[in-house]
Short mmCIF file of C-alpha atoms in Angstrom, two decimals:
data_model
loop_
_atom_site.label_atom_id
_atom_site.label_comp_id
_atom_site.label_asym_id
_atom_site.label_seq_id
_atom_site.Cartn_x
_atom_site.Cartn_y
_atom_site.Cartn_z
CA MET A 246 0.17 0.35 -0.15
CA THR A 247 1.18 3.68 -0.62
CA ARG A 248 2.13 5.43 2.34
CA TRP A 249 0.97 8.65 3.15
CA ILE A 250 4.56 9.98 2.80
CA SER A 251 7.52 9.06 0.40
CA PHE A 252 11.25 9.47 1.45
CA ILE A 253 11.60 11.76 -1.36
CA ALA A 254 9.06 13.97 0.41
CA VAL A 255 11.06 13.88 3.41
CA CYS A 256 14.54 14.90 1.82
CA ALA A 257 12.49 17.60 0.22
CA ALA A 258 10.39 19.12 3.35
CA LEU A 259 14.07 18.33 5.74
CA ALA A 260 14.74 21.56 3.58
CA GLN A 261 12.08 23.75 5.03
CA GLN A 262 12.00 25.27 8.24
CA PRO A 263 9.35 27.20 10.26
CA HIS A 264 8.99 30.56 9.88
CA PRO A 265 11.04 32.08 12.01
CA GLU A 266 8.24 35.17 12.79
CA ARG A 267 5.75 32.94 13.61
CA PHE A 268 7.84 30.51 16.13
CA ALA A 269 8.24 32.35 19.39
CA PHE A 270 6.43 32.17 22.50
CA SER A 271 6.81 34.56 25.04
CA ARG A 272 5.69 33.53 29.07
CA ALA A 273 2.57 35.23 29.63
CA ALA A 274 1.93 34.51 33.31
CA GLN A 275 3.00 31.90 35.82
CA PHE A 276 1.50 30.34 39.35
CA ALA A 277 2.73 28.87 42.42
CA GLY A 278 2.33 25.30 42.46
CA LEU A 279 -0.98 23.19 43.19
CA ARG A 280 0.63 19.77 44.36
CA GLY A 281 0.01 19.74 48.38
CA HIS A 282 0.68 17.11 51.11
CA HIS A 283 -0.53 14.81 48.56
CA ALA A 284 2.17 15.17 45.94
CA PRO A 285 3.86 11.96 44.57
CA ASN A 286 6.43 10.09 46.34
CA LYS A 287 9.81 11.17 43.97
CA ASP A 288 11.46 7.70 44.05
CA LEU A 289 8.33 6.93 42.39
CA GLY A 290 8.74 9.54 40.19
CA ASP A 291 6.39 8.26 37.14
CA HIS A 292 6.32 4.78 37.10
CA PRO A 293 3.92 1.90 38.92
CA ALA A 294 3.64 1.48 42.74
CA GLN A 295 3.84 -1.32 44.58
CA VAL A 296 1.66 -1.72 47.76
CA ARG A 297 1.18 -4.35 50.48
CA ALA A 298 -3.01 -5.24 51.27
CA ALA A 299 -2.06 -4.01 54.92
CA ASP A 300 -1.80 -0.93 54.20
CA TYR A 301 -4.04 -0.24 51.51
CA THR A 302 -7.53 1.83 51.50
CA PRO A 303 -9.52 4.27 49.04
CA ALA A 304 -8.02 6.90 51.15
CA TYR A 305 -4.65 5.62 51.14
CA ALA A 306 -5.17 5.50 47.01
CA LYS A 307 -6.73 8.85 46.94
CA GLN A 308 -3.46 10.01 49.25
CA ASN A 309 -0.37 7.98 47.76
CA LEU A 310 -1.95 6.60 44.66
CA VAL A 311 -4.17 9.04 42.18
CA PRO A 312 -0.72 11.38 42.72
CA LEU A 313 0.98 9.70 40.35
CA MET A 314 -1.06 10.09 37.59
CA ARG A 315 -0.87 13.33 35.32
CA ARG A 316 -2.82 16.31 36.23
CA SER A 317 -4.60 17.54 32.76
CA ALA A 318 -6.24 21.21 32.22
CA ALA A 319 -9.55 22.74 30.37
CA ALA A 320 -9.77 26.17 28.15
CA GLY A 321 -12.99 27.67 27.76
CA ASN A 322 -15.73 31.05 27.36
CA ILE A 323 -17.22 30.96 30.81
CA ALA A 324 -19.53 34.36 29.85
CA ASN A 325 -19.19 36.52 27.68
CA GLY A 326 -16.55 35.62 25.73
CA LEU A 327 -14.44 35.73 28.42
CA PRO A 328 -11.84 33.11 28.01
CA VAL A 329 -10.73 30.67 31.01
CA ILE A 330 -8.13 27.84 31.78
CA TYR A 331 -9.11 25.61 34.56
CA VAL A 332 -5.97 23.18 36.13
CA ALA A 333 -7.25 20.24 37.88
CA ALA A 334 -5.21 19.65 41.37
CA ASP A 335 -5.64 16.22 42.87
CA ASP A 336 -5.87 16.94 46.09
CA ARG A 337 -7.81 20.62 47.04
CA PRO A 338 -10.03 22.69 44.52
CA GLY A 339 -7.94 23.61 41.39
CA LEU A 340 -7.34 26.83 39.57
CA LEU A 341 -9.31 29.06 37.28
CA LEU A 342 -7.69 31.22 35.48
CA GLN A 343 -9.33 34.27 33.47
CA SER A 344 -7.67 35.94 30.59
CA ILE A 345 -7.07 39.97 31.38
CA ARG A 346 -6.93 42.50 28.12
CA ASN A 347 -3.11 42.52 27.33
CA GLY A 348 -3.68 38.76 26.89
CA ALA A 349 -2.30 37.47 30.37
CA PHE A 350 -4.19 35.81 33.07
CA HIS A 351 -4.96 36.33 36.67
CA ASP A 352 -6.67 33.68 38.90
CA ILE A 353 -10.17 33.65 40.47
CA SER A 354 -10.36 30.74 42.22
CA ALA A 355 -11.32 32.48 45.56
CA ARG A 356 -15.02 33.93 43.61
CA THR A 357 -16.08 30.23 43.74
CA THR A 358 -16.04 27.05 45.48
CA LEU A 359 -15.06 24.25 43.53
CA PRO A 360 -14.44 20.28 44.49
CA GLU A 361 -11.00 19.04 45.43
CA GLY A 362 -9.78 15.56 43.55
CA SER A 363 -9.87 16.21 39.90
CA LEU A 364 -7.10 14.77 37.69
CA SER A 365 -9.10 16.69 34.11
CA ALA A 366 -11.70 18.93 33.13
CA ALA A 367 -13.48 20.17 30.46
CA PHE A 368 -16.03 22.78 29.63
CA GLY A 369 -19.41 23.36 28.00
CA ASP A 370 -22.47 24.95 27.52
CA TYR A 371 -24.92 21.66 28.28
CA ASP A 372 -27.84 23.64 28.97
CA HIS A 373 -27.82 26.14 26.38
CA SER A 374 -27.32 28.80 28.60
CA SER A 375 -24.44 30.92 26.90
CA ARG A 376 -22.40 29.68 30.19
CA GLY A 377 -19.35 27.22 29.94
CA SER A 378 -20.02 24.94 33.13
CA LEU A 379 -17.50 22.88 34.29
CA PHE A 380 -17.51 19.19 34.75
CA LEU A 381 -14.81 17.98 36.22
CA ALA A 382 -13.30 13.58 36.74
CA GLY A 383 -11.39 12.42 39.59
CA ALA A 384 -11.21 9.92 42.24
CA GLU A 385 -14.46 12.14 43.42
CA GLY A 386 -16.26 10.36 40.13
CA ILE A 387 -17.83 12.99 37.75
CA THR A 388 -18.71 15.95 38.67
CA LEU A 389 -20.87 18.90 37.23
CA TYR A 390 -20.77 22.40 38.36
CA ARG A 391 -23.10 24.88 36.26
CA ASN A 392 -22.05 28.76 35.72
CA THR A 393 -24.50 30.76 37.16
CA GLY A 394 -22.36 33.62 35.91
CA LYS A 395 -20.14 35.94 37.50
CA HIS A 396 -17.66 33.82 37.83
CA PHE A 397 -20.00 31.50 40.55
CA PHE A 398 -20.49 27.63 39.83
CA THR A 399 -22.38 25.57 41.77
CA ASP A 400 -23.01 21.75 42.21
CA VAL A 401 -25.57 19.90 39.75
CA THR A 402 -24.42 17.04 39.58
CA LYS A 403 -27.18 14.34 41.02
CA LYS A 404 -30.05 16.96 39.60
CA ALA A 405 -28.26 16.86 36.47
CA GLY A 406 -28.73 12.94 36.68
CA LEU A 407 -24.48 12.35 36.31
CA ARG A 408 -24.66 9.50 38.89
CA THR A 409 -21.19 6.90 39.19
CA SER A 410 -20.49 4.47 41.25
CA PRO A 411 -18.45 4.64 44.57
CA GLY A 412 -14.69 3.97 44.08
CA THR A 413 -14.23 4.53 40.44
CA LEU A 414 -11.42 6.91 39.16
CA TYR A 415 -12.49 8.36 36.15
CA SER A 416 -8.71 9.89 34.10
CA SER A 417 -10.79 12.19 31.70
CA VAL A 418 -14.06 13.47 30.35
CA VAL A 419 -15.32 14.54 26.63
CA LEU A 420 -18.22 16.92 25.68
CA GLY A 421 -19.77 16.30 21.68
CA ASP A 422 -22.89 16.15 20.33
CA LEU A 423 -23.69 12.51 19.21
CA ASP A 424 -26.49 12.41 18.09
CA GLY A 425 -26.74 15.94 16.02
CA ASP A 426 -29.55 17.98 18.22
CA GLY A 427 -27.07 20.73 19.46
CA PHE A 428 -26.59 19.92 22.73
CA PRO A 429 -23.22 18.13 24.04
CA ASP A 430 -23.17 14.83 25.13
CA LEU A 431 -20.71 13.16 27.88
CA LEU A 432 -18.43 10.79 27.92
CA ALA A 433 -16.75 10.23 30.92
CA ALA A 434 -13.58 7.60 30.73
CA ALA A 435 -13.22 5.22 33.86
CA TYR A 436 -10.04 4.01 34.91
CA THR A 437 -10.24 1.66 37.78
CA ASP A 438 -12.25 0.61 40.65
CA LEU A 439 -10.28 1.92 43.91
CA ASN A 440 -13.31 0.48 46.45
CA HIS A 441 -12.02 -3.02 45.05
CA PRO A 442 -8.05 -3.29 44.60
CA PRO A 443 -5.86 -6.66 43.67
CA GLU A 444 -6.64 -9.83 45.84
CA LYS A 445 -2.84 -10.52 46.49
CA PRO A 446 -0.56 -9.65 49.43
CA VAL A 447 1.44 -7.00 47.25
CA PHE A 448 0.55 -5.42 44.26
CA THR A 449 1.02 -2.91 41.67
CA PHE A 450 -0.55 0.20 40.78
CA PRO A 451 -1.59 0.68 38.10
CA ASN A 452 -0.67 -2.37 36.78
CA ASP A 453 -2.53 -5.01 39.10
CA PHE A 454 -6.21 -3.37 39.13
CA GLN A 455 -8.55 -4.16 36.57
CA GLY A 456 -10.59 -1.90 34.33
CA SER A 457 -13.52 0.00 34.51
CA ASP A 458 -16.72 0.50 32.04
CA SER A 459 -16.55 4.43 30.75
CA ARG A 460 -19.45 5.73 30.86
CA LEU A 461 -22.06 7.36 27.96
CA TYR A 462 -24.59 9.51 28.70
CA ARG A 463 -27.31 11.74 26.68
CA ASN A 464 -27.82 15.16 27.30
CA ASN A 465 -31.79 14.88 27.64
CA ARG A 466 -32.11 18.88 26.31
CA ASP A 467 -33.44 19.89 29.72
CA GLY A 468 -30.46 20.14 31.75
CA THR A 469 -30.13 16.24 33.00
CA PHE A 470 -28.15 13.49 31.22
CA THR A 471 -28.98 9.93 30.85
CA ASP A 472 -27.04 6.75 31.37
CA ILE A 473 -26.77 5.13 27.79
CA THR A 474 -23.91 3.56 28.40
CA ASP A 475 -25.47 -0.22 27.95
CA SER A 476 -27.94 0.24 25.47
CA ALA A 477 -25.63 1.71 22.79
CA GLY A 478 -23.22 -1.06 22.87
CA LEU A 479 -20.22 0.63 25.28
CA GLY A 480 -21.43 -2.16 28.15
CA LYS A 481 -18.90 -4.63 27.74
CA ASN A 482 -15.20 -3.45 26.88
CA PRO A 483 -13.76 -2.75 30.52
CA GLY A 484 -10.59 -1.07 30.87
CA ARG A 485 -8.25 1.31 32.12
CA ALA A 486 -9.58 4.31 30.17
CA ARG A 487 -6.97 7.68 30.43
CA LYS A 488 -8.65 9.59 27.72
CA ALA A 489 -11.60 9.65 25.25
CA ILE A 490 -11.34 11.13 21.58
CA PHE A 491 -14.66 12.44 19.83
CA ALA A 492 -14.13 12.65 15.59
CA ASP A 493 -15.74 11.48 12.67
CA PHE A 494 -13.35 9.39 10.92
CA ASN A 495 -15.49 7.92 9.07
CA HIS A 496 -16.69 11.04 7.15
CA ASP A 497 -20.73 9.93 7.29
CA GLN A 498 -21.47 13.56 9.75
CA ARG A 499 -21.55 11.88 13.08
CA LEU A 500 -18.85 11.56 15.52
CA ASP A 501 -17.57 8.45 16.47
CA ILE A 502 -16.01 7.31 19.67
CA LEU A 503 -12.10 6.12 20.64
CA ILE A 504 -11.03 5.09 23.90
CA LEU A 505 -7.31 4.83 24.97
CA ARG A 506 -6.46 2.67 27.47
CA ASP A 507 -3.29 1.73 29.52
CA ASN A 508 -4.15 -2.37 30.08
CA LYS A 509 -5.44 -2.80 26.13
CA PRO A 510 -5.71 -1.66 23.29
CA PRO A 511 -7.78 1.57 22.38
CA VAL A 512 -11.37 0.37 21.19
CA LEU A 513 -12.91 2.02 18.14
CA TYR A 514 -16.91 3.05 18.35
CA LEU A 515 -18.31 3.96 15.37
CA ASN A 516 -21.51 5.75 15.64
CA ARG A 517 -24.81 4.06 13.80
CA GLY A 518 -27.00 6.55 14.02
CA GLY A 519 -30.13 6.50 16.97
CA TRP A 520 -27.83 5.94 19.75
CA LYS A 521 -26.21 2.53 18.89
CA PHE A 522 -22.44 2.36 18.38
CA GLU A 523 -20.53 -0.42 16.65
CA ASP A 524 -17.24 -1.63 17.72
CA LYS A 525 -14.57 -2.07 14.23
CA THR A 526 -11.31 -1.70 16.21
CA TRP A 527 -10.13 -4.69 14.69
CA SER A 528 -10.91 -3.45 10.55
CA ALA A 529 -9.04 0.17 11.88
CA GLY A 530 -5.85 -1.73 11.27
CA GLU A 531 -2.88 -3.15 13.33
CA ASP A 532 -1.58 0.09 12.99
CA LEU A 533 -4.12 1.10 16.00
CA THR A 534 -4.39 -2.19 18.27
CA THR A 535 -0.48 -3.53 18.81
CA HIS A 536 -0.40 -1.68 21.88
CA ALA A 537 -2.16 -0.42 24.82
CA PHE A 538 -1.91 3.23 23.55
CA PHE A 539 -3.20 5.65 26.17
CA ASP A 540 -2.65 9.33 24.98
CA GLY A 541 -3.44 10.61 21.49
CA ALA A 542 -4.95 13.72 20.11
CA VAL A 543 -6.79 14.04 16.53
CA ALA A 544 -5.36 15.73 13.78
CA ASP A 545 -6.13 16.57 9.87
CA PHE A 546 -2.09 16.30 9.08
CA ASN A 547 -2.24 16.41 5.64
CA HIS A 548 -5.88 18.48 4.75
CA ASP A 549 -7.29 15.52 3.47
CA GLY A 550 -10.64 15.86 4.97
CA LYS A 551 -9.66 12.97 7.69
CA PRO A 552 -8.91 13.10 10.77
CA ASP A 553 -5.43 11.11 11.37
CA LEU A 554 -4.41 10.21 14.73
CA ALA A 555 -0.99 11.33 17.26
CA ILE A 556 -0.84 8.12 19.41
CA TRP A 557 1.42 7.54 22.42
CA SER A 558 2.25 4.08 24.99
CA THR A 559 5.42 3.27 26.50
CA HIS A 560 6.59 1.37 23.53
CA SER A 561 6.04 3.43 20.54
CA PHE A 562 4.62 7.05 19.21
CA ARG A 563 2.69 6.90 16.30
CA VAL A 564 1.12 9.60 13.33
CA LEU A 565 -1.48 7.44 12.35
CA ILE A 566 -2.97 8.74 8.68
CA ASN A 567 -6.89 8.14 7.96
CA GLN A 568 -7.03 6.07 4.69
CA GLY A 569 -11.30 6.71 4.82
CA ASN A 570 -13.81 4.72 6.15
CA ALA A 571 -11.67 4.68 9.88
CA VAL A 572 -8.90 2.59 8.74
CA PHE A 573 -5.49 4.12 10.26
CA GLU A 574 -1.86 3.68 8.56
CA HIS A 575 1.41 4.03 10.68
CA LEU A 576 2.92 6.82 9.48
CA ASP A 577 6.42 5.50 8.20
CA SER A 578 8.98 7.56 9.56
CA PRO A 579 12.41 7.44 10.34
CA PHE A 580 12.71 10.81 11.97
CA LEU A 581 9.27 9.72 15.08
CA PRO A 582 11.74 8.81 18.30
CA ASP A 583 10.47 6.18 21.01
CA PRO A 584 8.37 7.50 24.02
CA MET A 585 9.50 7.61 27.71
CA THR A 586 8.88 3.83 28.86
CA SER A 587 7.06 6.03 32.32
CA LEU A 588 2.95 5.08 32.43
CA PHE A 589 2.77 8.46 33.42
CA GLY A 590 3.57 12.40 32.87
CA PHE A 591 3.59 14.46 30.05
CA ARG A 592 3.71 12.36 26.82
CA GLY A 593 3.26 15.05 23.70
CA ALA A 594 0.59 17.83 22.34
CA ILE A 595 -0.84 18.39 18.61
CA ALA A 596 -1.20 22.36 17.87
CA ASP A 597 0.10 24.63 14.94
CA LEU A 598 3.33 25.95 16.63
CA ASP A 599 4.17 27.86 13.83
CA GLY A 600 1.33 29.50 12.15
CA ASN A 601 1.31 28.08 8.59
CA GLY A 602 -2.06 25.95 9.45
CA PHE A 603 -0.88 22.61 9.41
CA ASP A 604 -0.92 20.61 12.32
CA ASP A 605 2.66 19.91 14.46
CA VAL A 606 3.99 17.54 16.74
CA LEU A 607 5.66 17.93 20.30
CA THR A 608 6.44 15.14 21.81
CA VAL A 609 8.75 13.69 24.40
CA ASP A 610 11.81 11.09 23.48
CA ARG A 611 13.03 7.91 25.51
CA SER A 612 15.30 9.85 27.50
CA GLY A 613 13.35 12.79 28.63
CA GLU A 614 14.24 15.15 25.83
CA TRP A 615 11.23 17.33 23.49
CA ARG A 616 11.37 16.85 20.50
CA PHE A 617 9.67 19.44 17.60
CA PHE A 618 7.98 17.73 13.98
CA ALA A 619 7.15 20.50 12.30
CA ASN A 620 4.88 19.70 9.57
CA SER A 621 5.20 21.55 6.15
CA ASN A 622 2.26 20.89 3.46
CA GLY A 623 1.66 17.90 5.10
CA HIS A 624 5.18 16.60 5.81
CA LEU A 625 6.91 16.35 8.99
CA HIS A 626 10.15 16.91 9.41
CA GLU A 627 12.16 17.71 12.94
CA SER A 628 13.24 21.16 13.83
CA PRO A 629 14.33 23.51 16.08
CA LEU A 630 12.72 23.48 19.40
CA PRO A 631 10.61 26.67 20.19
CA ALA A 632 12.20 28.70 23.59
CA LEU A 633 9.67 27.36 26.37
CA GLY A 634 13.01 27.05 29.01
CA ASP A 635 14.22 23.93 30.15
CA ASN A 636 13.19 20.35 29.57
CA LEU A 637 10.28 20.65 31.89
CA PRO A 638 8.97 17.57 33.71
CA LEU A 639 5.14 18.00 32.97
CA ASP A 640 2.28 16.68 34.14
CA SER A 641 -0.05 17.93 31.06
CA LEU A 642 0.83 20.51 28.19
CA ILE A 643 -1.78 21.50 26.75
CA PRO A 644 -2.44 23.95 23.72
CA ALA A 645 -5.34 26.43 23.72
CA ARG A 646 -6.30 29.03 21.33
CA PHE A 647 -9.76 31.77 22.48
CA ASN A 648 -11.74 33.38 19.61
CA GLN A 649 -8.95 32.95 16.82
CA SER A 650 -6.19 34.94 19.32
CA SER A 651 -2.37 33.66 19.67
CA LEU A 652 -2.01 30.09 20.60
CA TYR A 653 -1.84 29.70 24.37
CA LEU A 654 0.05 26.42 25.65
CA VAL A 655 -0.43 25.50 29.15
CA ALA A 656 2.53 23.89 31.21
CA ILE A 657 1.50 21.89 34.49
CA GLN A 658 4.72 20.78 36.26
CA ARG A 659 5.66 17.65 38.23
CA ASP A 660 5.45 19.87 41.52
CA GLU A 661 6.01 23.93 41.09
CA GLY A 662 3.61 25.48 39.44
CA ILE A 663 1.09 26.57 36.01
CA LEU A 664 3.27 28.48 33.26
CA LEU A 665 1.48 30.14 30.00
CA TRP A 666 2.95 30.74 27.07
CA LYS A 667 1.72 32.80 24.58
CA GLN A 668 2.10 32.41 20.65
CA GLN A 669 4.39 35.20 19.17
CA GLY A 670 3.23 36.58 15.62
CA ALA A 671 0.83 35.50 12.83
CA PRO A 672 -2.23 33.54 15.27
CA SER A 673 -2.28 29.65 14.48
CA HIS A 674 -4.90 28.37 12.86
CA SER A 675 -5.61 24.72 15.16
CA THR A 676 -4.98 23.20 17.77
CA ARG A 677 -5.61 19.58 19.31
CA LYS A 678 -4.51 17.93 22.51
#
């Protein structure tokens, strides 16, 4: 089969460099660290942790094991077009940051009350109030904080029908209109049940923990949700889910679902309409199913109108090109590096860093070095890294762009705080996480 990129094209692309005037970032803000008493044990780093059964309780897991997992952030608009960023925290309320006129951000967390113990977040106008509400995932399950205006958020989780099993650790949430009714629906990526540890004297987190069923919620268009996981066909494939992605992979005008897991290969559900999803994982190509890929992003790397993938495991980092009808083929490039072998920590990000309209790749190699691969008209080639400071140990690096403005990079450091970089020069055209 013809590969998306040829050796000749690679050689030609190597001669092209990003426009320097578009390829600069300045530090827009810096905030103090969010880690509290539950900071990860430095001896464990990003690697699995051994636990004695005699020491284990759900509280122990929340204090010592959940902080090993990477925190994330969400960007959105909460009211009147005001850009905000929420940064999750595992043992205290997160940071709520609001943009001010000069492009910087300031901390408005004290103006509202938000919960402790989140790993991931997403903003969404689920009730058509023209205000972005906040969905959180973590050791306390899924929580929904409705935006009531003027930076105030109210917990409406139970009222909205978002019931989750006690003890289930959720790693992320994603919102998207799965049925085309104009209201965002919700998928909550479930990782494991902390109330049911492995039955052995000594076990390892997360390797020995069983996976859970991620939950799919239909937006009822009245401020509530209904769990339709089983009836939609998603209830019989548990796994330790780390991330979920919505995209129209087979170009039928319906959003499909890809769930990335660290104990099994990804699972791809194609949306057949009428709230029925079909597991087409093993028809998507062996390049998607050879490893337990647990981080990823969607982007149209070659601008052919079909969503492609960048995915990471402990064994490989791959760019998968969509050949059509949700069939993917590995970009055969000698330049893409092997990833870090640890289960946790920052893997990479996808965004148009050089402002040419094509999504680029920022990744971390096996030695912990950041590597940048510029996308020139659909061809990836390694280029000098933008000046972002030293190779920082990160939980996450989140690209964000507000109202066609410049690209921001939100860096969540492992122990020391939050950094925001703002792109200088021409605005980027796209961002992908």
